[in-house]
Amino acid sequence: MTSALFSPIKLDGVELANRIVVSPMCQYSANDGCASDWHLTHLGMLANGGAGLVVVEATHVERLGRITHGCLGLYSDACERALARVIDHCRAIGTAKLGIQIAHSGRKGSSRRPWEGGQPLAPGEDPWETIAPSAIPFGPGWHTPRAMTREDMTRVREAFVAAAQRAVRIGFDEIELHMAHGYLMHSFMSPVSNKRNDEYGGPSEARLRFPMEVADAVRAAVPAGMALGARITGSDWLDDGLKPDDAVTVARSLKNAGYDFVCVSSGGVAADARNPTTPAYNAPLAEQVRREAGIATRAVGLIASPKQAEALIAEGKADMVALARAVLDNPHWGWQAALELGADVARPPQYLRAAPKLWQGAGYRV
Ligand SMILES: Cc1cc2nc3c(=O)[nH]c(=O)nc-3n(C[C@H](O)[C@H](O)[C@H](O)COP(=O)(O)O)c2cc1C
């Protein structure tokens, strides 16, 4: 049997061995933005789980663009050195290609880690001033952000470029912009959070202006050959929010700007927005974006079983799938999928004696 999930895909000059992507997942375990030994273990493990690509968590382009005090950053030489150590390690011992999501938290920053409640930092917890397109808080009790000035926009755009340059120096295979989940770039695009009355607010082209200025500047800083993409919003899941047609517009703009792929996620723009909880709930949004924008597309969100992932690729609903929680449950999810789908997957030589042929020879059946 040939598996669509385990067929290779090329994103610009980067060939992924299969269509399984480990979704970016914040670990809240950095020290002033610097990756720690936790990242060494966590990412080292995932780099050997059978995914074609592992994407490092939202990595923030400036210190006040972090979500929490524990978030990863790429805004100093110390951050760059710490992440280079982790990525060198993953490359030396792992089988996956390595990507990074670069991000700015916007009005969702200055908050506590999820296991500390995830709420805004209180006075005495070293909170910081957050920024956003408009001075509208994420929800009741959240910090009121300062509406960004032109100087802020220039600084943030340059911070994205500098972080991308650091990621290039570290040797990542892939970079993706975080344009979803209510963080800064998404908050410019959504009419829920962007109420500006200058040329960066109002109609959808104007709301897209700042995110595309960032995207263009990053594109110019990333050499051809690396895979470059973005995580975008398929729906705000709010009556007055972004809809799938908006995602098609964003994907087309990114494609025209020279981007190689999009990952279609959704939700997160306001505290009262609720995502669906049905299996693969973003897949119909990804399918529409893929069909109408004609760009390589990744689906994410409640994809958990190998057969479900295989069907999404085989039926042309997505070019890649990203998994987050299923991979935390089983870091070798890619190995399990290969076993179930009868495909080959790269394994480190130290673990070859556990390869499925041996199991099957002993009568093991899935
Ligand atoms: C622990 C954790 C951390 C996450 N951090 C990020 C992140 O850094 N960037 C991002 O775009 N999404 C992040 N997400 C969302 C996931 O990447 C993914 O889109 C979401 O969990 C849905 O996929 P799943 O159903 O496979 O978990 C995170 C999810 C989890 C569970």
PDB file of N, CA and C in Angstrom, residues 21-95:
ATOM      1  N   VAL A  21       3.542  17.164  10.216  1.00  0.00           N
ATOM      2  CA  VAL A  21       4.237  18.315  10.792  1.00  0.00           C
ATOM      3  C   VAL A  21       3.908  18.381  12.284  1.00  0.00           C
ATOM      4  N   VAL A  22       4.912  18.523  13.103  1.00  0.00           N
ATOM      5  CA  VAL A  22       4.657  18.802  14.522  1.00  0.00           C
ATOM      6  C   VAL A  22       4.358  20.297  14.632  1.00  0.00           C
ATOM      7  N   SER A  23       3.147  20.588  15.052  1.00  0.00           N
ATOM      8  CA  SER A  23       2.655  21.965  15.137  1.00  0.00           C
ATOM      9  C   SER A  23       3.455  22.758  16.182  1.00  0.00           C
ATOM     10  N   PRO A  24       3.634  24.058  15.968  1.00  0.00           N
ATOM     11  CA  PRO A  24       4.331  24.847  16.998  1.00  0.00           C
ATOM     12  C   PRO A  24       3.577  24.800  18.328  1.00  0.00           C
ATOM     13  N   MET A  25       4.327  24.570  19.402  1.00  0.00           N
ATOM     14  CA  MET A  25       3.692  24.478  20.728  1.00  0.00           C
ATOM     15  C   MET A  25       4.535  25.186  21.777  1.00  0.00           C
ATOM     16  N   CYS A  26       4.016  26.314  22.284  1.00  0.00           N
ATOM     17  CA  CYS A  26       4.688  27.050  23.355  1.00  0.00           C
ATOM     18  C   CYS A  26       4.970  26.122  24.522  1.00  0.00           C
ATOM     19  N   GLN A  27       6.151  26.246  25.083  1.00  0.00           N
ATOM     20  CA  GLN A  27       6.528  25.422  26.238  1.00  0.00           C
ATOM     21  C   GLN A  27       6.665  26.264  27.511  1.00  0.00           C
ATOM     22  N   TYR A  28       6.673  27.588  27.362  1.00  0.00           N
ATOM     23  CA  TYR A  28       6.721  28.491  28.527  1.00  0.00           C
ATOM     24  C   TYR A  28       7.892  28.133  29.443  1.00  0.00           C
ATOM     25  N   SER A  29       8.996  27.730  28.849  1.00  0.00           N
ATOM     26  CA  SER A  29      10.120  27.206  29.627  1.00  0.00           C
ATOM     27  C   SER A  29      11.433  27.886  29.270  1.00  0.00           C
ATOM     28  N   ALA A  30      11.322  29.108  28.728  1.00  0.00           N
ATOM     29  CA  ALA A  30      12.522  29.854  28.344  1.00  0.00           C
ATOM     30  C   ALA A  30      12.912  30.823  29.461  1.00  0.00           C
ATOM     31  N   ASN A  31      14.175  31.234  29.454  1.00  0.00           N
ATOM     32  CA  ASN A  31      14.670  32.219  30.420  1.00  0.00           C
ATOM     33  C   ASN A  31      14.981  33.505  29.671  1.00  0.00           C
ATOM     34  N   ASP A  32      14.205  34.544  29.909  1.00  0.00           N
ATOM     35  CA  ASP A  32      14.295  35.786  29.138  1.00  0.00           C
ATOM     36  C   ASP A  32      14.421  35.476  27.639  1.00  0.00           C
ATOM     37  N   GLY A  33      13.532  34.628  27.144  1.00  0.00           N
ATOM     38  CA  GLY A  33      13.479  34.310  25.717  1.00  0.00           C
ATOM     39  C   GLY A  33      14.429  33.214  25.279  1.00  0.00           C
ATOM     40  N   CYS A  34      15.350  32.814  26.154  1.00  0.00           N
ATOM     41  CA  CYS A  34      16.388  31.855  25.758  1.00  0.00           C
ATOM     42  C   CYS A  34      15.924  30.416  25.988  1.00  0.00           C
ATOM     43  N   ALA A  35      16.117  29.590  24.966  1.00  0.00           N
ATOM     44  CA  ALA A  35      15.763  28.174  25.071  1.00  0.00           C
ATOM     45  C   ALA A  35      16.556  27.523  26.200  1.00  0.00           C
ATOM     46  N   SER A  36      15.932  26.542  26.848  1.00  0.00           N
ATOM     47  CA  SER A  36      16.528  25.898  28.029  1.00  0.00           C
ATOM     48  C   SER A  36      16.769  24.413  27.737  1.00  0.00           C
ATOM     49  N   ASP A  37      17.218  23.703  28.757  1.00  0.00           N
ATOM     50  CA  ASP A  37      17.416  22.253  28.607  1.00  0.00           C
ATOM     51  C   ASP A  37      16.096  21.549  28.305  1.00  0.00           C
ATOM     52  N   TRP A  38      14.985  22.145  28.757  1.00  0.00           N
ATOM     53  CA  TRP A  38      13.692  21.534  28.415  1.00  0.00           C
ATOM     54  C   TRP A  38      13.523  21.456  26.895  1.00  0.00           C
ATOM     55  N   HIS A  39      13.895  22.544  26.215  1.00  0.00           N
ATOM     56  CA  HIS A  39      13.751  22.556  24.745  1.00  0.00           C
ATOM     57  C   HIS A  39      14.648  21.508  24.096  1.00  0.00           C
ATOM     58  N   LEU A  40      15.821  21.330  24.691  1.00  0.00           N
ATOM     59  CA  LEU A  40      16.760  20.336  24.159  1.00  0.00           C
ATOM     60  C   LEU A  40      16.100  18.942  24.182  1.00  0.00           C
ATOM     61  N   THR A  41      15.471  18.637  25.302  1.00  0.00           N
ATOM     62  CA  THR A  41      14.840  17.322  25.455  1.00  0.00           C
ATOM     63  C   THR A  41      13.567  17.226  24.618  1.00  0.00           C
ATOM     64  N   HIS A  42      12.715  18.231  24.752  1.00  0.00           N
ATOM     65  CA  HIS A  42      11.414  18.235  24.065  1.00  0.00           C
ATOM     66  C   HIS A  42      11.591  18.188  22.543  1.00  0.00           C
ATOM     67  N   LEU A  43      12.375  19.099  22.016  1.00  0.00           N
ATOM     68  CA  LEU A  43      12.516  19.150  20.558  1.00  0.00           C
ATOM     69  C   LEU A  43      13.388  18.002  20.051  1.00  0.00           C
ATOM     70  N   GLY A  44      14.378  17.602  20.850  1.00  0.00           N
ATOM     71  CA  GLY A  44      15.194  16.454  20.463  1.00  0.00           C
ATOM     72  C   GLY A  44      14.328  15.204  20.324  1.00  0.00           C
ATOM     73  N   MET A  45      13.402  15.038  21.240  1.00  0.00           N
ATOM     74  CA  MET A  45      12.485  13.888  21.191  1.00  0.00           C
ATOM     75  C   MET A  45      11.592  13.973  19.944  1.00  0.00           C
ATOM     76  N   LEU A  46      11.018  15.149  19.707  1.00  0.00           N
ATOM     77  CA  LEU A  46      10.084  15.280  18.584  1.00  0.00           C
ATOM     78  C   LEU A  46      10.806  15.181  17.237  1.00  0.00           C
ATOM     79  N   ALA A  47      12.071  15.560  17.208  1.00  0.00           N
ATOM     80  CA  ALA A  47      12.833  15.474  15.956  1.00  0.00           C
ATOM     81  C   ALA A  47      13.056  14.025  15.551  1.00  0.00           C
ATOM     82  N   ASN A  48      12.762  13.101  16.453  1.00  0.00           N
ATOM     83  CA  ASN A  48      12.929  11.670  16.175  1.00  0.00           C
ATOM     84  C   ASN A  48      11.621  10.919  16.259  1.00  0.00           C
ATOM     85  N   GLY A  49      10.497  11.596  16.008  1.00  0.00           N
ATOM     86  CA  GLY A  49       9.208  10.926  16.151  1.00  0.00           C
ATOM     87  C   GLY A  49       8.563  10.544  14.836  1.00  0.00           C
ATOM     88  N   GLY A  50       9.250  10.766  13.729  1.00  0.00           N
ATOM     89  CA  GLY A  50       8.720  10.359  12.430  1.00  0.00           C
ATOM     90  C   GLY A  50       8.100  11.476  11.612  1.00  0.00           C
ATOM     91  N   ALA A  51       7.926  12.674  12.181  1.00  0.00           N
ATOM     92  CA  ALA A  51       7.373  13.794  11.402  1.00  0.00           C
ATOM     93  C   ALA A  51       8.409  14.282  10.385  1.00  0.00           C
ATOM     94  N   GLY A  52       7.903  14.724   9.233  1.00  0.00           N
ATOM     95  CA  GLY A  52       8.799  15.292   8.234  1.00  0.00           C
ATOM     96  C   GLY A  52       9.353  16.635   8.670  1.00  0.00           C
ATOM     97  N   LEU A  53       8.558  17.357   9.466  1.00  0.00           N
ATOM     98  CA  LEU A  53       8.946  18.706   9.903  1.00  0.00           C
ATOM     99  C   LEU A  53       8.497  18.914  11.348  1.00  0.00           C
ATOM    100  N   VAL A  54       9.388  19.457  12.156  1.00  0.00           N
ATOM    101  CA  VAL A  54       9.041  19.887  13.513  1.00  0.00           C
ATOM    102  C   VAL A  54       9.162  21.400  13.553  1.00  0.00           C
ATOM    103  N   VAL A  55       8.102  22.074  13.954  1.00  0.00           N
ATOM    104  CA  VAL A  55       8.140  23.538  14.005  1.00  0.00           C
ATOM    105  C   VAL A  55       8.286  23.987  15.456  1.00  0.00           C
ATOM    106  N   VAL A  56       9.329  24.751  15.708  1.00  0.00           N
ATOM    107  CA  VAL A  56       9.562  25.298  17.053  1.00  0.00           C
ATOM    108  C   VAL A  56       8.430  26.280  17.394  1.00  0.00           C
ATOM    109  N   GLU A  57       8.038  26.267  18.623  1.00  0.00           N
ATOM    110  CA  GLU A  57       6.962  27.113  19.173  1.00  0.00           C
ATOM    111  C   GLU A  57       7.059  28.588  18.762  1.00  0.00           C
ATOM    112  N   ALA A  58       5.973  29.310  18.969  1.00  0.00           N
ATOM    113  CA  ALA A  58       5.930  30.753  18.739  1.00  0.00           C
ATOM    114  C   ALA A  58       7.156  31.386  19.404  1.00  0.00           C
ATOM    115  N   THR A  59       8.002  31.981  18.589  1.00  0.00           N
ATOM    116  CA  THR A  59       9.266  32.538  19.070  1.00  0.00           C
ATOM    117  C   THR A  59       9.199  34.034  18.808  1.00  0.00           C
ATOM    118  N   HIS A  60       9.270  34.818  19.868  1.00  0.00           N
ATOM    119  CA  HIS A  60       8.822  36.210  19.774  1.00  0.00           C
ATOM    120  C   HIS A  60       9.939  37.138  19.348  1.00  0.00           C
ATOM    121  N   VAL A  61       9.545  38.109  18.540  1.00  0.00           N
ATOM    122  CA  VAL A  61      10.536  38.929  17.842  1.00  0.00           C
ATOM    123  C   VAL A  61      11.004  40.115  18.685  1.00  0.00           C
ATOM    124  N   GLU A  62      10.270  40.440  19.738  1.00  0.00           N
ATOM    125  CA  GLU A  62      10.753  41.432  20.692  1.00  0.00           C
ATOM    126  C   GLU A  62      10.300  41.025  22.089  1.00  0.00           C
ATOM    127  N   ARG A  63      11.004  41.564  23.078  1.00  0.00           N
ATOM    128  CA  ARG A  63      10.772  41.110  24.450  1.00  0.00           C
ATOM    129  C   ARG A  63       9.322  41.355  24.873  1.00  0.00           C
ATOM    130  N   LEU A  64       8.792  42.523  24.516  1.00  0.00           N
ATOM    131  CA  LEU A  64       7.405  42.799  24.910  1.00  0.00           C
ATOM    132  C   LEU A  64       6.408  42.158  23.960  1.00  0.00           C
ATOM    133  N   GLY A  65       6.902  41.413  23.002  1.00  0.00           N
ATOM    134  CA  GLY A  65       6.024  40.638  22.125  1.00  0.00           C
ATOM    135  C   GLY A  65       5.864  39.209  22.594  1.00  0.00           C
ATOM    136  N   ARG A  66       6.404  38.886  23.795  1.00  0.00           N
ATOM    137  CA  ARG A  66       6.191  37.545  24.335  1.00  0.00           C
ATOM    138  C   ARG A  66       4.778  37.444  24.928  1.00  0.00           C
ATOM    139  N   ILE A  67       4.291  36.217  25.055  1.00  0.00           N
ATOM    140  CA  ILE A  67       2.983  36.032  25.691  1.00  0.00           C
ATOM    141  C   ILE A  67       3.179  36.042  27.210  1.00  0.00           C
ATOM    142  N   THR A  68       4.157  35.244  27.666  1.00  0.00           N
ATOM    143  CA  THR A  68       4.409  35.111  29.109  1.00  0.00           C
ATOM    144  C   THR A  68       5.899  35.351  29.375  1.00  0.00           C
ATOM    145  N   HIS A  69       6.250  35.401  30.644  1.00  0.00           N
ATOM    146  CA  HIS A  69       7.664  35.520  31.001  1.00  0.00           C
ATOM    147  C   HIS A  69       8.464  34.289  30.576  1.00  0.00           C
ATOM    148  N   GLY A  70       7.777  33.164  30.313  1.00  0.00           N
ATOM    149  CA  GLY A  70       8.494  31.934  29.941  1.00  0.00           C
ATOM    150  C   GLY A  70       8.586  31.707  28.449  1.00  0.00           C
ATOM    151  N   CYS A  71       8.092  32.657  27.638  1.00  0.00           N
ATOM    152  CA  CYS A  71       8.035  32.401  26.195  1.00  0.00           C
ATOM    153  C   CYS A  71       9.394  32.538  25.532  1.00  0.00           C
ATOM    154  N   LEU A  72       9.522  31.787  24.450  1.00  0.00           N
ATOM    155  CA  LEU A  72      10.757  31.819  23.670  1.00  0.00           C
ATOM    156  C   LEU A  72      10.826  33.111  22.866  1.00  0.00           C
ATOM    157  N   GLY A  73      12.050  33.611  22.671  1.00  0.00           N
ATOM    158  CA  GLY A  73      12.251  34.809  21.872  1.00  0.00           C
ATOM    159  C   GLY A  73      13.452  34.650  20.956  1.00  0.00           C
ATOM    160  N   LEU A  74      13.552  35.572  20.027  1.00  0.00           N
ATOM    161  CA  LEU A  74      14.732  35.593  19.143  1.00  0.00           C
ATOM    162  C   LEU A  74      15.082  37.068  18.931  1.00  0.00           C
ATOM    163  N   TYR A  75      15.270  37.757  20.077  1.00  0.00           N
ATOM    164  CA  TYR A  75      15.478  39.210  20.044  1.00  0.00           C
ATOM    165  C   TYR A  75      16.823  39.624  20.621  1.00  0.00           C
ATOM    166  N   SER A  76      17.716  38.659  20.887  1.00  0.00           N
ATOM    167  CA  SER A  76      19.033  39.017  21.421  1.00  0.00           C
ATOM    168  C   SER A  76      20.044  37.974  20.976  1.00  0.00           C
ATOM    169  N   ASP A  77      21.325  38.339  21.100  1.00  0.00           N
ATOM    170  CA  ASP A  77      22.367  37.365  20.752  1.00  0.00           C
ATOM    171  C   ASP A  77      22.279  36.151  21.669  1.00  0.00           C
ATOM    172  N   ALA A  78      21.915  36.395  22.940  1.00  0.00           N
ATOM    173  CA  ALA A  78      21.809  35.278  23.879  1.00  0.00           C
ATOM    174  C   ALA A  78      20.705  34.310  23.439  1.00  0.00           C
ATOM    175  N   CYS A  79      19.562  34.855  22.986  1.00  0.00           N
ATOM    176  CA  CYS A  79      18.469  33.999  22.482  1.00  0.00           C
ATOM    177  C   CYS A  79      18.961  33.188  21.285  1.00  0.00           C
ATOM    178  N   GLU A  80      19.682  33.856  20.403  1.00  0.00           N
ATOM    179  CA  GLU A  80      20.133  33.177  19.177  1.00  0.00           C
ATOM    180  C   GLU A  80      21.079  32.024  19.530  1.00  0.00           C
ATOM    181  N   ARG A  81      22.015  32.295  20.457  1.00  0.00           N
ATOM    182  CA  ARG A  81      22.976  31.246  20.853  1.00  0.00           C
ATOM    183  C   ARG A  81      22.251  30.056  21.484  1.00  0.00           C
ATOM    184  N   ALA A  82      21.293  30.363  22.360  1.00  0.00           N
ATOM    185  CA  ALA A  82      20.590  29.281  23.076  1.00  0.00           C
ATOM    186  C   ALA A  82      19.780  28.425  22.104  1.00  0.00           C
ATOM    187  N   LEU A  83      19.136  29.064  21.134  1.00  0.00           N
ATOM    188  CA  LEU A  83      18.323  28.290  20.183  1.00  0.00           C
ATOM    189  C   LEU A  83      19.227  27.531  19.212  1.00  0.00           C
ATOM    190  N   ALA A  84      20.357  28.129  18.854  1.00  0.00           N
ATOM    191  CA  ALA A  84      21.297  27.436  17.960  1.00  0.00           C
ATOM    192  C   ALA A  84      21.776  26.136  18.616  1.00  0.00           C
ATOM    193  N   ARG A  85      22.016  26.175  19.913  1.00  0.00           N
ATOM    194  CA  ARG A  85      22.465  24.962  20.625  1.00  0.00           C
ATOM    195  C   ARG A  85      21.410  23.854  20.494  1.00  0.00           C
ATOM    196  N   VAL A  86      20.138  24.241  20.652  1.00  0.00           N
ATOM    197  CA  VAL A  86      19.053  23.252  20.575  1.00  0.00           C
ATOM    198  C   VAL A  86      18.925  22.709  19.152  1.00  0.00           C
ATOM    199  N   ILE A  87      18.976  23.593  18.186  1.00  0.00           N
ATOM    200  CA  ILE A  87      18.760  23.159  16.800  1.00  0.00           C
ATOM    201  C   ILE A  87      19.958  22.342  16.298  1.00  0.00           C
ATOM    202  N   ASP A  88      21.163  22.721  16.688  1.00  0.00           N
ATOM    203  CA  ASP A  88      22.333  21.903  16.326  1.00  0.00           C
ATOM    204  C   ASP A  88      22.157  20.489  16.882  1.00  0.00           C
ATOM    205  N   HIS A  89      21.689  20.427  18.112  1.00  0.00           N
ATOM    206  CA  HIS A  89      21.469  19.123  18.761  1.00  0.00           C
ATOM    207  C   HIS A  89      20.423  18.306  17.989  1.00  0.00           C
ATOM    208  N   CYS A  90      19.274  18.947  17.668  1.00  0.00           N
ATOM    209  CA  CYS A  90      18.195  18.231  16.960  1.00  0.00           C
ATOM    210  C   CYS A  90      18.697  17.722  15.610  1.00  0.00           C
ATOM    211  N   ARG A  91      19.493  18.552  14.941  1.00  0.00           N
ATOM    212  CA  ARG A  91      19.978  18.156  13.623  1.00  0.00           C
ATOM    213  C   ARG A  91      20.955  16.978  13.747  1.00  0.00           C
ATOM    214  N   ALA A  92      21.752  17.006  14.805  1.00  0.00           N
ATOM    215  CA  ALA A  92      22.755  15.947  14.971  1.00  0.00           C
ATOM    216  C   ALA A  92      22.100  14.598  15.288  1.00  0.00           C
ATOM    217  N   ILE A  93      21.017  14.620  16.062  1.00  0.00           N
ATOM    218  CA  ILE A  93      20.475  13.329  16.520  1.00  0.00           C
ATOM    219  C   ILE A  93      19.134  12.970  15.864  1.00  0.00           C
ATOM    220  N   GLY A  94      18.495  13.916  15.172  1.00  0.00           N
ATOM    221  CA  GLY A  94      17.116  13.684  14.723  1.00  0.00           C
ATOM    222  C   GLY A  94      16.986  13.408  13.241  1.00  0.00           C
ATOM    223  N   THR A  95      15.753  13.069  12.840  1.00  0.00           N
ATOM    224  CA  THR A  95      15.483  12.762  11.429  1.00  0.00           C
ATOM    225  C   THR A  95      14.624  13.840  10.752  1.00  0.00           C
TER     226      THR A  95
END
